[in-house]
mmCIF file of N, CA and C in Angstrom:
data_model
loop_
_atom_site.group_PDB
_atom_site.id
_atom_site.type_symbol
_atom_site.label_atom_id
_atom_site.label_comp_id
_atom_site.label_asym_id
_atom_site.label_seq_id
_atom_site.Cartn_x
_atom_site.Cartn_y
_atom_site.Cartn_z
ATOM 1 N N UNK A 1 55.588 150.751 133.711
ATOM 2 C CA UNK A 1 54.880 150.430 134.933
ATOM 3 C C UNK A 1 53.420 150.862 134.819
ATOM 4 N N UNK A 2 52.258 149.965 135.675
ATOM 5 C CA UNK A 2 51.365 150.726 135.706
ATOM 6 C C UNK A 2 50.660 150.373 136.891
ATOM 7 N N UNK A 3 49.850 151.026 137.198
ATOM 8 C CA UNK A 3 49.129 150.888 138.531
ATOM 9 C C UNK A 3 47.709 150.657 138.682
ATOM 10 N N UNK A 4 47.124 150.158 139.814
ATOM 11 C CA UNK A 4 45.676 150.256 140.487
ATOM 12 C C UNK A 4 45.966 151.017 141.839
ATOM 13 N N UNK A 5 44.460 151.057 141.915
ATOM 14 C CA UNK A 5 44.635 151.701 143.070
ATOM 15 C C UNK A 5 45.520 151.075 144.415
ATOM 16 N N UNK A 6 45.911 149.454 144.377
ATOM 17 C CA UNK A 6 46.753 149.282 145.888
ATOM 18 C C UNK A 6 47.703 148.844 145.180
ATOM 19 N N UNK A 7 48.194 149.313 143.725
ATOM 20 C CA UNK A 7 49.043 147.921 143.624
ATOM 21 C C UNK A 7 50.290 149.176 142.226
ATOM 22 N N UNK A 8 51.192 148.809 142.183
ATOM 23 C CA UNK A 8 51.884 149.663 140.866
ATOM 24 C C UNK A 8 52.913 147.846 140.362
ATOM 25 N N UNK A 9 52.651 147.809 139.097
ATOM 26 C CA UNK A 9 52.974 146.516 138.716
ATOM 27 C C UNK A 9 53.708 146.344 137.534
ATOM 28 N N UNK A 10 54.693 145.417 137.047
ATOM 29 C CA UNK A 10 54.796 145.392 135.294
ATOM 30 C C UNK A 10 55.141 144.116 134.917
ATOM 31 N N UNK A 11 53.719 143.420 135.050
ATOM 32 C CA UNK A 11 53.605 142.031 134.918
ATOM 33 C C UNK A 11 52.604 141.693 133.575
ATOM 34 N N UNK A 12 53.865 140.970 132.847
ATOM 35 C CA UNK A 12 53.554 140.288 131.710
ATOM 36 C C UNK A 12 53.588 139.143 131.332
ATOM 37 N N UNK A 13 52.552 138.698 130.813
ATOM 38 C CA UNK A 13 52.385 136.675 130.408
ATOM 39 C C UNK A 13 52.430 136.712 129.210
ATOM 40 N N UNK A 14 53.218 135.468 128.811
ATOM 41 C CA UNK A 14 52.737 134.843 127.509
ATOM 42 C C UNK A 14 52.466 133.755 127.530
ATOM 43 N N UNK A 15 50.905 133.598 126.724
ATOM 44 C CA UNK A 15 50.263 132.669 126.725
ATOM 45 C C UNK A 15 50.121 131.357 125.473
ATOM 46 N N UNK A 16 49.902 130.414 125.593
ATOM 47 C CA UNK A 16 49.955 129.329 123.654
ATOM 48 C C UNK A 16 48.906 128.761 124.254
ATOM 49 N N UNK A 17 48.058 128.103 123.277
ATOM 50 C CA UNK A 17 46.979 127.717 123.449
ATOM 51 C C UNK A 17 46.714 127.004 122.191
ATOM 52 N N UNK A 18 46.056 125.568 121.969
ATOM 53 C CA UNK A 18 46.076 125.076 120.164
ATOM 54 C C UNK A 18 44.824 124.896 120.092
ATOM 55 N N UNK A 19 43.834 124.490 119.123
ATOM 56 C CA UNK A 19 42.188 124.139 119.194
ATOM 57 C C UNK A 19 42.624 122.554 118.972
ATOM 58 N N UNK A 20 41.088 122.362 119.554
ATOM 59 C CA UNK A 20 41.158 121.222 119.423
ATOM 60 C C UNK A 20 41.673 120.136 118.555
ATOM 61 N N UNK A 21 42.216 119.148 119.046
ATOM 62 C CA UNK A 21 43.041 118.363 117.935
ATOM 63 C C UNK A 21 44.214 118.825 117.086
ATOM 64 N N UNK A 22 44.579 120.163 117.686
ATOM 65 C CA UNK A 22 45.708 121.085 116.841
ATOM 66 C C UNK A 22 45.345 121.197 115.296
ATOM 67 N N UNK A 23 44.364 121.241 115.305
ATOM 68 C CA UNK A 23 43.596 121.300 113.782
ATOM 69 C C UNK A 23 44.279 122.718 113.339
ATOM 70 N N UNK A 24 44.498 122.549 111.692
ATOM 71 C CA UNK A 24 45.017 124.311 111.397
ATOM 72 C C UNK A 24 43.614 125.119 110.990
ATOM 73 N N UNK A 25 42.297 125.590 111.877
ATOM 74 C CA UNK A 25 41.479 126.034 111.804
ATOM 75 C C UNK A 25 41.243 127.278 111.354
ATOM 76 N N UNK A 26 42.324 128.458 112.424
ATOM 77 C CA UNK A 26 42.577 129.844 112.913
ATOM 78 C C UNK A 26 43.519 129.875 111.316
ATOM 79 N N UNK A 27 42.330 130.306 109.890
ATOM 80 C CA UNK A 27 42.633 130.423 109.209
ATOM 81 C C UNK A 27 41.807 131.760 108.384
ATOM 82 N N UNK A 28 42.641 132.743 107.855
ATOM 83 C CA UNK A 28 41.457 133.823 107.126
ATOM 84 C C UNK A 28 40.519 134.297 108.014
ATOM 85 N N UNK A 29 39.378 134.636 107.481
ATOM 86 C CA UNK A 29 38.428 135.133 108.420
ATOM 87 C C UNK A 29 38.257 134.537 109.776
ATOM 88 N N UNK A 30 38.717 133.159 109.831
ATOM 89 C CA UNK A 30 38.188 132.727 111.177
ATOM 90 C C UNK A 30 39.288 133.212 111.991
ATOM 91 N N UNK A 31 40.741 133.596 111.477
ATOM 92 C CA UNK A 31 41.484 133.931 112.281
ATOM 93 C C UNK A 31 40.977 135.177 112.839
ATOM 94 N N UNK A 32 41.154 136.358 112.138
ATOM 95 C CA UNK A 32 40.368 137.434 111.823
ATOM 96 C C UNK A 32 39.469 137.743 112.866
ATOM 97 N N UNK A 33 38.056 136.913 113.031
ATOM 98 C CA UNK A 33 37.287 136.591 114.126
ATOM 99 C C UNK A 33 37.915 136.641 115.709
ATOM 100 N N UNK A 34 38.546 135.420 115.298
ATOM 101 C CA UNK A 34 38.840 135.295 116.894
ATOM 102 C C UNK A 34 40.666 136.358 117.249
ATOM 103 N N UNK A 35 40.893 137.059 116.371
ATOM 104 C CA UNK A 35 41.497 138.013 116.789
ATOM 105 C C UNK A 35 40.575 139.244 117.209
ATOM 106 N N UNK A 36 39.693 138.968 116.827
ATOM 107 C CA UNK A 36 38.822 140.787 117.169
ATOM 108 C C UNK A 36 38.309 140.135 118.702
ATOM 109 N N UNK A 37 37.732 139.310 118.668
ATOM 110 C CA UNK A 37 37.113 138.501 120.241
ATOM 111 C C UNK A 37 38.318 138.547 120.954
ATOM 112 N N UNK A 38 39.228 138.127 121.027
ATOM 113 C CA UNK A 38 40.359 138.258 122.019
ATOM 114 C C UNK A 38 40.637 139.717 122.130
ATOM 115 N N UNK A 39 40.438 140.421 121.534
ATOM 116 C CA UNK A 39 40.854 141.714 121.899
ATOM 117 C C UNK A 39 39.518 142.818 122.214
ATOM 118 N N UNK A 40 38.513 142.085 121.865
ATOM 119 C CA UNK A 40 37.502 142.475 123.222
ATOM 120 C C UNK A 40 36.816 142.047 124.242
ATOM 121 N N UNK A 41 37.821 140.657 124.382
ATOM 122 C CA UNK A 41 37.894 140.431 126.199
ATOM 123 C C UNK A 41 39.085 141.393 126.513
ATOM 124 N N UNK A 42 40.185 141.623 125.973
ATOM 125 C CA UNK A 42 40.908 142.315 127.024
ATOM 126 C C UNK A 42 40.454 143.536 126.993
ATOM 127 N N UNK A 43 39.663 144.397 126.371
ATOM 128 C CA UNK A 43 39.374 145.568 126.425
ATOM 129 C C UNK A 43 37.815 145.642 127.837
ATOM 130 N N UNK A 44 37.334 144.168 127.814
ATOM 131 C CA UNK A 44 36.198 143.942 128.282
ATOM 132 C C UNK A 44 36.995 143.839 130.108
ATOM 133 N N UNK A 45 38.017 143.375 130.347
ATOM 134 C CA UNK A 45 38.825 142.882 131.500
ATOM 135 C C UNK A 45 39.660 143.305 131.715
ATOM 136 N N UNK A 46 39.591 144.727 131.039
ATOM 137 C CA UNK A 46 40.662 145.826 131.482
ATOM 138 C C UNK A 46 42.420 145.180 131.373
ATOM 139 N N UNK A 47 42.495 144.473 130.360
ATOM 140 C CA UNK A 47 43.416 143.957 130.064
ATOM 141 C C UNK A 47 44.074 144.893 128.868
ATOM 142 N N UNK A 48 45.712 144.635 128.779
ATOM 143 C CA UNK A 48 46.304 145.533 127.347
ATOM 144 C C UNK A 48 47.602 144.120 127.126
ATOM 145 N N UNK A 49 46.377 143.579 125.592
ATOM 146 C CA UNK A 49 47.201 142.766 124.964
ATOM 147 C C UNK A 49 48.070 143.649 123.980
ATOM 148 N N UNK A 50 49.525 143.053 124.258
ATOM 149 C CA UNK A 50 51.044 143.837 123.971
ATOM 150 C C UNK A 50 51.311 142.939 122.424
ATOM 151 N N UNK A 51 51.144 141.898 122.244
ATOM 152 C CA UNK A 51 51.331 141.284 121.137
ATOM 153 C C UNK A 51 50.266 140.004 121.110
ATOM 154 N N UNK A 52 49.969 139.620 119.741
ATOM 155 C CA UNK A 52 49.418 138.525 119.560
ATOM 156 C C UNK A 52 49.355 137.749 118.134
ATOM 157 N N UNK A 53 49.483 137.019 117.864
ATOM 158 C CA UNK A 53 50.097 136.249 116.533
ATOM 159 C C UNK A 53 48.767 135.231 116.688
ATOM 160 N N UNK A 54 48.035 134.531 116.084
ATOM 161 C CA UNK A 54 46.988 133.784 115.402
ATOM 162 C C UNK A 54 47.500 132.587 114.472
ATOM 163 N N UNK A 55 48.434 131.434 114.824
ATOM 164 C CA UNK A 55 48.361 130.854 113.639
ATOM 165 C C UNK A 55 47.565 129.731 113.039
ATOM 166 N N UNK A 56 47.629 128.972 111.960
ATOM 167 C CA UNK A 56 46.760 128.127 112.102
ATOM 168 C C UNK A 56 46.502 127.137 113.031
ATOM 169 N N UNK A 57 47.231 126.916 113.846
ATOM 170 C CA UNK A 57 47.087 125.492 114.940
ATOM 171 C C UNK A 57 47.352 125.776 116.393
ATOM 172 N N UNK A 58 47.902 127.026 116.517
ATOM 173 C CA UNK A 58 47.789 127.901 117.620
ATOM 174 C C UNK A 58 47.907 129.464 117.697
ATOM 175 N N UNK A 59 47.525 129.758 119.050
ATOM 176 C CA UNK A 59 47.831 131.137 119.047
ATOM 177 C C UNK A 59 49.004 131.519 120.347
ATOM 178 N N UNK A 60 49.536 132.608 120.081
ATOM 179 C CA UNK A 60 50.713 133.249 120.856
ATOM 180 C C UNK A 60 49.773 134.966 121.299
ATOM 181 N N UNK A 61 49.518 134.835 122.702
ATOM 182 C CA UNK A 61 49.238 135.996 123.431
ATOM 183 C C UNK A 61 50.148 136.930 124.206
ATOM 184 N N UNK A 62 50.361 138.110 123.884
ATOM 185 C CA UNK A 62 51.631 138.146 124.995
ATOM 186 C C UNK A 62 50.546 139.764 125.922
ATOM 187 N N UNK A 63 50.303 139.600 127.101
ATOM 188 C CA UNK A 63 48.941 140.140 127.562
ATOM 189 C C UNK A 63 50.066 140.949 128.827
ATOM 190 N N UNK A 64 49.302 141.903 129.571
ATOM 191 C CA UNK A 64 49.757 142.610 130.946
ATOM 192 C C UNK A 64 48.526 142.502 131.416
ATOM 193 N N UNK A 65 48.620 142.340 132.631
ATOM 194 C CA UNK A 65 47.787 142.014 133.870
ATOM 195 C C UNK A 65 48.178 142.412 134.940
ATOM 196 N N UNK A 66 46.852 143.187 135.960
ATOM 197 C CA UNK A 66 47.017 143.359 137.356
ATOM 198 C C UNK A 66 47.426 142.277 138.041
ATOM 199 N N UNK A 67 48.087 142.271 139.283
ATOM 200 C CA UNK A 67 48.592 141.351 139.920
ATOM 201 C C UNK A 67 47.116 140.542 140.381
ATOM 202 N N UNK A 68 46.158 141.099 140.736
ATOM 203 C CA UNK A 68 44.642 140.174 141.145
ATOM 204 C C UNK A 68 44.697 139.248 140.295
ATOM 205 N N UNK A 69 45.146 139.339 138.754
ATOM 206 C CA UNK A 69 44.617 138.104 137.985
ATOM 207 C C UNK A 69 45.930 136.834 137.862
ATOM 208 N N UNK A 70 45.571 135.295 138.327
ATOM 209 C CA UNK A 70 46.400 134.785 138.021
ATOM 210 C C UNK A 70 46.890 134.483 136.936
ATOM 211 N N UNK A 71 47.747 133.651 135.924
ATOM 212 C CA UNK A 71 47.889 133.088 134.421
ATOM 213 C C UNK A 71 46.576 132.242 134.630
ATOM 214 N N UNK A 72 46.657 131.352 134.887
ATOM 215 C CA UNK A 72 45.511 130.230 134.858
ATOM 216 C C UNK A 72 43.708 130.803 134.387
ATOM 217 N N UNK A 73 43.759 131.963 135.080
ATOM 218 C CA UNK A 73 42.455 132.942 135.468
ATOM 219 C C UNK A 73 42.610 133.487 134.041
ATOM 220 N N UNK A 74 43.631 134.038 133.272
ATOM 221 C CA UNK A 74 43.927 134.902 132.223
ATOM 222 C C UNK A 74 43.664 133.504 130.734
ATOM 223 N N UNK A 75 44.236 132.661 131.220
ATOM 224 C CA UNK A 75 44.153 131.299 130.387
ATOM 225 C C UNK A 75 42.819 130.755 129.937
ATOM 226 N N UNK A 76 42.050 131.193 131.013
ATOM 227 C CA UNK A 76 40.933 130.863 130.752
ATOM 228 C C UNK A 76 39.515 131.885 130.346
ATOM 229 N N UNK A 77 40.095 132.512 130.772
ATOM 230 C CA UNK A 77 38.782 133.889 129.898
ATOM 231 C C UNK A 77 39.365 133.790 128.192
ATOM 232 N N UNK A 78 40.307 134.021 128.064
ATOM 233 C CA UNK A 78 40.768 133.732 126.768
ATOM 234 C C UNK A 78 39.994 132.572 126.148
ATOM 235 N N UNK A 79 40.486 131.825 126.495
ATOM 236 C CA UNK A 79 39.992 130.536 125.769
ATOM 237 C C UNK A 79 38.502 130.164 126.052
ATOM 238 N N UNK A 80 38.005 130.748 126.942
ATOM 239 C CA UNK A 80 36.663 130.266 127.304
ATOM 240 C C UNK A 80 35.096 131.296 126.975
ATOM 241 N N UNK A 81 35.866 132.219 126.722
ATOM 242 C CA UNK A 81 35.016 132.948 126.704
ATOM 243 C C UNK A 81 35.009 133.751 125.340
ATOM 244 N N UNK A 82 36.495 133.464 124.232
ATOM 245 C CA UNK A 82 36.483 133.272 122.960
ATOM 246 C C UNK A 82 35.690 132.214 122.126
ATOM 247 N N UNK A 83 35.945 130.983 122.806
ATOM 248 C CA UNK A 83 35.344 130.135 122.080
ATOM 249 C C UNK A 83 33.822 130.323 121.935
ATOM 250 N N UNK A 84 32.894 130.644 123.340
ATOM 251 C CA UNK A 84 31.937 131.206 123.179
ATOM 252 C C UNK A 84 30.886 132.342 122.711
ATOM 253 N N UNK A 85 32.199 132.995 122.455
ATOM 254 C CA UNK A 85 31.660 134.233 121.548
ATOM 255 C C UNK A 85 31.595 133.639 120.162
ATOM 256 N N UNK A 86 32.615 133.453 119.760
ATOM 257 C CA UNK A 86 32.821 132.980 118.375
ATOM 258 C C UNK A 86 31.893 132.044 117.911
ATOM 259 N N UNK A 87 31.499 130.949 118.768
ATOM 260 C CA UNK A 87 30.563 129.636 118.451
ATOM 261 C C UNK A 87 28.677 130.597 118.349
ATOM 262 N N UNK A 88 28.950 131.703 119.320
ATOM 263 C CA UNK A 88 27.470 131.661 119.599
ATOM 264 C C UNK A 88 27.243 132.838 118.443
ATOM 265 N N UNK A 89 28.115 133.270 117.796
ATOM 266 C CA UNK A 89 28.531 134.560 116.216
ATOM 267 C C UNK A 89 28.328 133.501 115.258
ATOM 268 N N UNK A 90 28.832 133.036 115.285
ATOM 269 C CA UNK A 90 29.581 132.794 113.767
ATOM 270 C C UNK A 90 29.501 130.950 113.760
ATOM 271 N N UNK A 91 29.008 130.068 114.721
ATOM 272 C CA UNK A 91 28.536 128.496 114.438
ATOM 273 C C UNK A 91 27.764 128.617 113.557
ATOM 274 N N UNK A 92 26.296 129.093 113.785
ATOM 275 C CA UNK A 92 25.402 128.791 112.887
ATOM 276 C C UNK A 92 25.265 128.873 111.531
ATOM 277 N N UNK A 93 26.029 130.664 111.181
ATOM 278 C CA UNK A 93 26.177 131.035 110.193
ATOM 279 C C UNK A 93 26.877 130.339 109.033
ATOM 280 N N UNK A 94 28.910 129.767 109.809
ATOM 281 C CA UNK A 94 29.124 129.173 109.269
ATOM 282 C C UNK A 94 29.636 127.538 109.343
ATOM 283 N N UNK A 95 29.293 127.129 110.424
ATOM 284 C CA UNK A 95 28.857 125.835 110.140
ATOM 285 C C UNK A 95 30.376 125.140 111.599
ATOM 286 N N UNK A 96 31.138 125.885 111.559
ATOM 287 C CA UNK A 96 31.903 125.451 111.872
ATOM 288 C C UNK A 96 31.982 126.020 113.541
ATOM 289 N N UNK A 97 32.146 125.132 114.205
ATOM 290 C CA UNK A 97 32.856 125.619 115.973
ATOM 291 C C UNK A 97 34.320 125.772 116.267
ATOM 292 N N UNK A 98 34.466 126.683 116.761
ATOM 293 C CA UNK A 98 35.825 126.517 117.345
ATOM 294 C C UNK A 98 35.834 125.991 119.188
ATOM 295 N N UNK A 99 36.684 125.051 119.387
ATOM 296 C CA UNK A 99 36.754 124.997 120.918
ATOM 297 C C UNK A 99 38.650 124.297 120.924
ATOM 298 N N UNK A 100 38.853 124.600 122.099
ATOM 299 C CA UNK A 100 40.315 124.768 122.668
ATOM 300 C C UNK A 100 40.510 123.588 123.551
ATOM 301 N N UNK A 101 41.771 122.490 123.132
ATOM 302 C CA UNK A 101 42.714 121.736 123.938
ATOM 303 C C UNK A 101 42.581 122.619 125.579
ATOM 304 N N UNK A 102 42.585 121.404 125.964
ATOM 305 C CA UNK A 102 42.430 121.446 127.631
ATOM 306 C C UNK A 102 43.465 122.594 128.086
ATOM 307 N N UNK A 103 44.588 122.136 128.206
ATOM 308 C CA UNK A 103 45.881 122.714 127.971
ATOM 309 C C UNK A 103 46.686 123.974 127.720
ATOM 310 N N UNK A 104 47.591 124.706 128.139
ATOM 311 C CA UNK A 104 47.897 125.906 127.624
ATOM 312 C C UNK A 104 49.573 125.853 128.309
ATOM 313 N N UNK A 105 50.103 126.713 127.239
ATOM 314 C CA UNK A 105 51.070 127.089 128.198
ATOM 315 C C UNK A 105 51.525 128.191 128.537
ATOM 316 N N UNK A 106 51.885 129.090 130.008
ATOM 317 C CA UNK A 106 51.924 130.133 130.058
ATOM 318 C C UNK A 106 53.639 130.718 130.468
ATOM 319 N N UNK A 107 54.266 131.298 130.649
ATOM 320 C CA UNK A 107 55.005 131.947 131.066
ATOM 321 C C UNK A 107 54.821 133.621 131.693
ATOM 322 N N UNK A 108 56.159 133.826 132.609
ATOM 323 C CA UNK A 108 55.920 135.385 132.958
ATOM 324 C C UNK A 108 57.203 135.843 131.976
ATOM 325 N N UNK A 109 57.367 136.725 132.073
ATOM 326 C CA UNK A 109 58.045 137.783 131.577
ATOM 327 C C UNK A 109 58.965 138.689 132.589
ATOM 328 N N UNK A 110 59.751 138.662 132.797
ATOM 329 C CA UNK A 110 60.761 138.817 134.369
ATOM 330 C C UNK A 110 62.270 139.347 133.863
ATOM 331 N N UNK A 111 63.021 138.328 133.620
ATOM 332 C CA UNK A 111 64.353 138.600 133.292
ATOM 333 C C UNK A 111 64.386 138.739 131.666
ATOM 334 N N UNK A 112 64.011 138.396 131.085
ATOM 335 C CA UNK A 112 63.570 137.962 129.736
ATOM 336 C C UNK A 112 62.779 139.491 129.342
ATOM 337 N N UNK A 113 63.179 140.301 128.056
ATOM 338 C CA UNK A 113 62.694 141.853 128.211
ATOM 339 C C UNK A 113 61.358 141.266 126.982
ATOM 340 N N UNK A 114 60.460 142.337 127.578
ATOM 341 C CA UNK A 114 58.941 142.040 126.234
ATOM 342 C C UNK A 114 59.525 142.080 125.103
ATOM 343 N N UNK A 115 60.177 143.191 124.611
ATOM 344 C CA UNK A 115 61.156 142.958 123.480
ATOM 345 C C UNK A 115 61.450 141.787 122.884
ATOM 346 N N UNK A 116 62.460 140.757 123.923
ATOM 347 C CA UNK A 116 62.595 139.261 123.571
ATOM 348 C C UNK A 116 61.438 138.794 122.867
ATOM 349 N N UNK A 117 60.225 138.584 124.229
ATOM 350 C CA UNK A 117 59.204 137.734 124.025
ATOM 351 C C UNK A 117 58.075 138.568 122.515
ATOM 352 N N UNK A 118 58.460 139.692 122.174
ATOM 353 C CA UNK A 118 57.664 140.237 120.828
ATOM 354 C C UNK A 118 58.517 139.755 119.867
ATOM 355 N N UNK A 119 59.794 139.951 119.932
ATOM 356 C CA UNK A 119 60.622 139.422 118.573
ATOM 357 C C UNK A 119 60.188 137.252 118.532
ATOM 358 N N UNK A 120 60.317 137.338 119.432
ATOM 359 C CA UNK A 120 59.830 135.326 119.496
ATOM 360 C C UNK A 120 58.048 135.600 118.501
ATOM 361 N N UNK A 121 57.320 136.030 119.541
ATOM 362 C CA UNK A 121 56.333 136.265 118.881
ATOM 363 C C UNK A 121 56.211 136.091 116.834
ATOM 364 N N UNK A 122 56.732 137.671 116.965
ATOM 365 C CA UNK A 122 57.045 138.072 115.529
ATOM 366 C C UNK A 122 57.500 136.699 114.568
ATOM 367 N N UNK A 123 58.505 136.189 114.431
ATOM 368 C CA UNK A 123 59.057 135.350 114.246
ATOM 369 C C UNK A 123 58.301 133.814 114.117
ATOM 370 N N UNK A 124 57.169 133.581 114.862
ATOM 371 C CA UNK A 124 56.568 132.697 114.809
ATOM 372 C C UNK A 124 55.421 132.769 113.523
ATOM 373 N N UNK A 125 54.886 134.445 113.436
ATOM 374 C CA UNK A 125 54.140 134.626 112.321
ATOM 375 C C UNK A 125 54.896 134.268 111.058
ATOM 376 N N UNK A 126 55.964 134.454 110.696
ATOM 377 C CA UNK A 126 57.002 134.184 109.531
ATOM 378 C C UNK A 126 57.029 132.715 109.506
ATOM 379 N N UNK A 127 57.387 131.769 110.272
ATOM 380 C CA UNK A 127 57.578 130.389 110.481
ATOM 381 C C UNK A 127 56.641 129.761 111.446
ATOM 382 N N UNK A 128 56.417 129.211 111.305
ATOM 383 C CA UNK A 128 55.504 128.431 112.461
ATOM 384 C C UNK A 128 56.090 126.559 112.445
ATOM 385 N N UNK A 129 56.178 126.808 113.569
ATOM 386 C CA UNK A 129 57.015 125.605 114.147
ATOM 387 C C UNK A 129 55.929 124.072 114.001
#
């Protein structure tokens, strides 16, 4: 459990998200990249990402959030504000942009233990569907 000041909560999302065209991009360093950027928006948004897997054609977030933030709201700092870090780092240098399918899909985490949703996770790094 954890709390704010009006609220004590233990709400968890998992998030998928592909780049554009499901291209296998999120490869080596570029994965690399946009794993360090995702994990300083959540450090930036007082967020504590619990798991996260990078593969080439998508990524798997599994994030905790105050109840203030919706999925949709969480969906989109991710993706929006990664892509912009990353493009406004690392476009020029190396030539390449990353930007993100409209699209995402999210789930909560409820009956289903984080456990589950980390072993799914896990499992996706080994195989990718």
């Amino acid at each position: 459990m954890k709390a704010t000041r009006h609220a004590t909560y233990d709400l968890n999302y998992h998030i998928v998200w592909v780049p554009k065209y499901r291209q296998p991009v999120l490869e080596g360093e570029v994965a690399s990249r946009v794993r360090d950027i995702l994990h300083e928006i959540a450090d930036d948004k007082r967020l504590e990402i619990l798991d996260l897997t990078v593969q080439p054609n998508h990524i798997h977030l599994f994030v905790s959030s105050p109840p203030k933030h919706s999925p949709s709201l969480l969906a989109n700092w991710f993706k929006g504000i990664s892509s912009r870090k990353y493009n406004h780092r690392y476009a020029d240098h190396d030539g390449e942009k990353i930007g993100w399918e409209r699209g995402y899909y999210a789930e909560t985490v409820g009956s289903v233990s984080s456990d589950t949703i980390q072993d799914y996770i896990q499992r996706h790094e080994e195989v990718d569907i």
